[in-house]
Amino acid sequence: RRKPTVVLFHRAVWDRSEFDEVNNIAEMSEQSRTVMQLYLDRLVAALGPSIPVFVLPVHNAYEMVHAEDHDVFSRLYAGDGAHPSRLGSYLAALLLSSLLTGESVVGKSFWPTDSDGRLHVEMWGGPETWCPSDAWHREMWPDVPLPELDDGVAMRMQVWADRVVGRTKPDAPLIPTARELADQWWDGVQEMRQQVSRLFQSEHGMRLP
């Protein structure tokens, strides 16, 4: 039986203009992380210790790309400067792959393509209103070409993703693997059982069988 795990998608500060116009990106990012930590704390408190909750650090990846290559950074966005382009989605997918598998994404062969796999989902509309993201991009911004990905940019994005999760630093903590998540889930169950047993004993003077 599969064990539940919750992943928070951290994109609290996303728009390209916000990165370009803000004077203190470090302060902006810290405020963003503070907000995400509030979400994380609330989820952990509501779900209990048996369900692990982790953050997918997409904002951190965007921040790193912004600092090191502004041209690539601008291509992470669709024509409105807010929604992710196919490259922005690719960067998020690299982070998600790393989280789910516990493996480095450097050298992976999966690639963003011109397909119907990415959907543009409007929060105020139902599934019948959703459409492929690339088609939506072409209709909304016909003069803005879809970003292309070559081998060099793909490798850089893979390295950025690895750096964000600490895989290029031997002593840095890694995002947990699926096995580690299962172990954490079981540890949480054991802890919860012990708490229930102690409570039962304090109220009834006897241990649970």
GROMACS .gro file of C-alpha atoms in nm, residues 84-206:
model
  123
   84PRO     CA    1   0.611   2.925  -1.669
   85SER     CA    2   0.722   2.849  -2.021
   86ARG     CA    3   0.815   2.499  -2.129
   87LEU     CA    4   1.165   2.572  -1.992
   88GLY     CA    5   1.022   2.687  -1.659
   89SER     CA    6   0.814   2.371  -1.640
   90TYR     CA    7   1.122   2.168  -1.731
   91LEU     CA    8   1.317   2.317  -1.441
   92ALA     CA    9   1.033   2.236  -1.201
   93ALA     CA   10   1.013   1.883  -1.345
   94LEU     CA   11   1.384   1.832  -1.280
   95LEU     CA   12   1.335   1.924  -0.915
   96LEU     CA   13   1.031   1.697  -0.886
   97SER     CA   14   1.223   1.408  -1.043
   98SER     CA   15   1.502   1.457  -0.792
   99LEU     CA   16   1.256   1.462  -0.504
  100LEU     CA   17   1.069   1.149  -0.614
  101THR     CA   18   1.370   0.937  -0.708
  102GLY     CA   19   1.642   1.066  -0.478
  103GLU     CA   20   1.876   1.067  -0.779
  104SER     CA   21   2.076   1.334  -0.956
  105VAL     CA   22   1.909   1.471  -1.270
  106VAL     CA   23   2.237   1.558  -1.442
  107GLY     CA   24   2.259   1.364  -1.766
  108LYS     CA   25   1.890   1.272  -1.777
  109SER     CA   26   1.754   1.242  -2.129
  110PHE     CA   27   1.396   1.364  -2.082
  111TRP     CA   28   1.334   1.686  -2.269
  112PRO     CA   29   1.057   1.946  -2.302
  113THR     CA   30   0.886   1.905  -2.638
  114ASP     CA   31   0.614   2.064  -2.845
  115SER     CA   32   0.330   1.842  -2.730
  116ASP     CA   33  -0.005   1.843  -2.553
  117GLY     CA   34   0.146   1.710  -2.230
  118ARG     CA   35   0.158   2.049  -2.057
  119LEU     CA   36  -0.183   2.199  -1.983
  120HIS     CA   37  -0.278   2.560  -1.924
  121VAL     CA   38  -0.518   2.531  -1.631
  122GLU     CA   39  -0.729   2.830  -1.533
  123MET     CA   40  -0.822   2.819  -1.165
  124TRP     CA   41  -1.166   2.968  -1.234
  125GLY     CA   42  -1.251   2.722  -1.513
  126GLY     CA   43  -1.323   2.352  -1.522
  127PRO     CA   44  -1.133   2.084  -1.717
  128GLU     CA   45  -1.338   2.160  -2.026
  129THR     CA   46  -1.161   2.499  -2.047
  130TRP     CA   47  -0.808   2.363  -2.017
  131CYS     CA   48  -0.589   2.355  -2.325
  132PRO     CA   49  -0.230   2.264  -2.418
  133SER     CA   50   0.008   2.529  -2.286
  134ASP     CA   51   0.203   2.564  -2.610
  135ALA     CA   52  -0.116   2.620  -2.812
  136TRP     CA   53  -0.232   2.876  -2.557
  137HIS     CA   54   0.104   3.052  -2.577
  138ARG     CA   55   0.090   3.072  -2.957
  139GLU     CA   56  -0.264   3.210  -2.949
  140MET     CA   57  -0.201   3.468  -2.677
  141TRP     CA   58   0.146   3.585  -2.785
  142PRO     CA   59   0.197   3.500  -3.152
  143ASP     CA   60   0.503   3.724  -3.169
  144VAL     CA   61   0.678   3.556  -2.875
  145PRO     CA   62   0.847   3.233  -2.988
  146LEU     CA   63   0.840   2.928  -2.768
  147PRO     CA   64   1.181   2.886  -2.603
  148GLU     CA   65   1.401   2.614  -2.745
  149LEU     CA   66   1.633   2.396  -2.541
  150ASP     CA   67   1.976   2.292  -2.663
  151ASP     CA   68   2.221   2.052  -2.501
  152GLY     CA   69   2.414   2.328  -2.327
  153VAL     CA   70   2.112   2.493  -2.166
  154ALA     CA   71   1.966   2.155  -2.070
  155MET     CA   72   2.286   2.060  -1.890
  156ARG     CA   73   2.300   2.395  -1.710
  157MET     CA   74   1.941   2.358  -1.592
  158GLN     CA   75   2.010   2.007  -1.469
  159VAL     CA   76   2.312   2.133  -1.275
  160TRP     CA   77   2.108   2.421  -1.132
  161ALA     CA   78   1.844   2.174  -1.015
  162ASP     CA   79   2.109   1.957  -0.851
  163ARG     CA   80   2.264   2.257  -0.680
  164VAL     CA   81   1.929   2.370  -0.542
  165VAL     CA   82   1.873   2.035  -0.370
  166GLY     CA   83   2.236   2.010  -0.262
  167ARG     CA   84   2.341   1.712  -0.471
  168THR     CA   85   2.658   1.877  -0.600
  169LYS     CA   86   2.782   1.928  -0.243
  170PRO     CA   87   2.886   1.600  -0.076
  171ASP     CA   88   2.803   1.719   0.277
  172ALA     CA   89   2.476   1.894   0.193
  173PRO     CA   90   2.144   1.740   0.299
  174LEU     CA   91   1.949   1.579   0.016
  175ILE     CA   92   1.578   1.572  -0.052
  176PRO     CA   93   1.469   1.235   0.089
  177THR     CA   94   1.439   0.932  -0.136
  178ALA     CA   95   1.123   0.724  -0.159
  179ARG     CA   96   1.277   0.471   0.081
  180GLU     CA   97   1.362   0.744   0.329
  181LEU     CA   98   1.010   0.885   0.301
  182ALA     CA   99   0.867   0.541   0.381
  183ASP     CA  100   1.098   0.511   0.682
  184GLN     CA  101   0.995   0.855   0.804
  185TRP     CA  102   0.630   0.761   0.763
  186TRP     CA  103   0.680   0.445   0.971
  187ASP     CA  104   0.872   0.637   1.238
  188GLY     CA  105   0.580   0.879   1.256
  189VAL     CA  106   0.333   0.593   1.296
  190GLN     CA  107   0.542   0.441   1.575
  191GLU     CA  108   0.565   0.775   1.753
  192MET     CA  109   0.190   0.827   1.725
  193ARG     CA  110   0.122   0.478   1.863
  194GLN     CA  111   0.347   0.549   2.159
  195GLN     CA  112   0.167   0.875   2.227
  196VAL     CA  113  -0.171   0.702   2.218
  197SER     CA  114  -0.042   0.426   2.445
  198ARG     CA  115   0.090   0.675   2.701
  199LEU     CA  116  -0.238   0.866   2.695
  200PHE     CA  117  -0.439   0.544   2.739
  201GLN     CA  118  -0.219   0.437   3.030
  202SER     CA  119  -0.249   0.774   3.204
  203GLU     CA  120  -0.629   0.765   3.180
  204HIS     CA  121  -0.694   0.395   3.244
  205GLY     CA  122  -0.390   0.280   3.440
  206MET     CA  123  -0.299   0.009   3.193
   0.00000   0.00000   0.00000
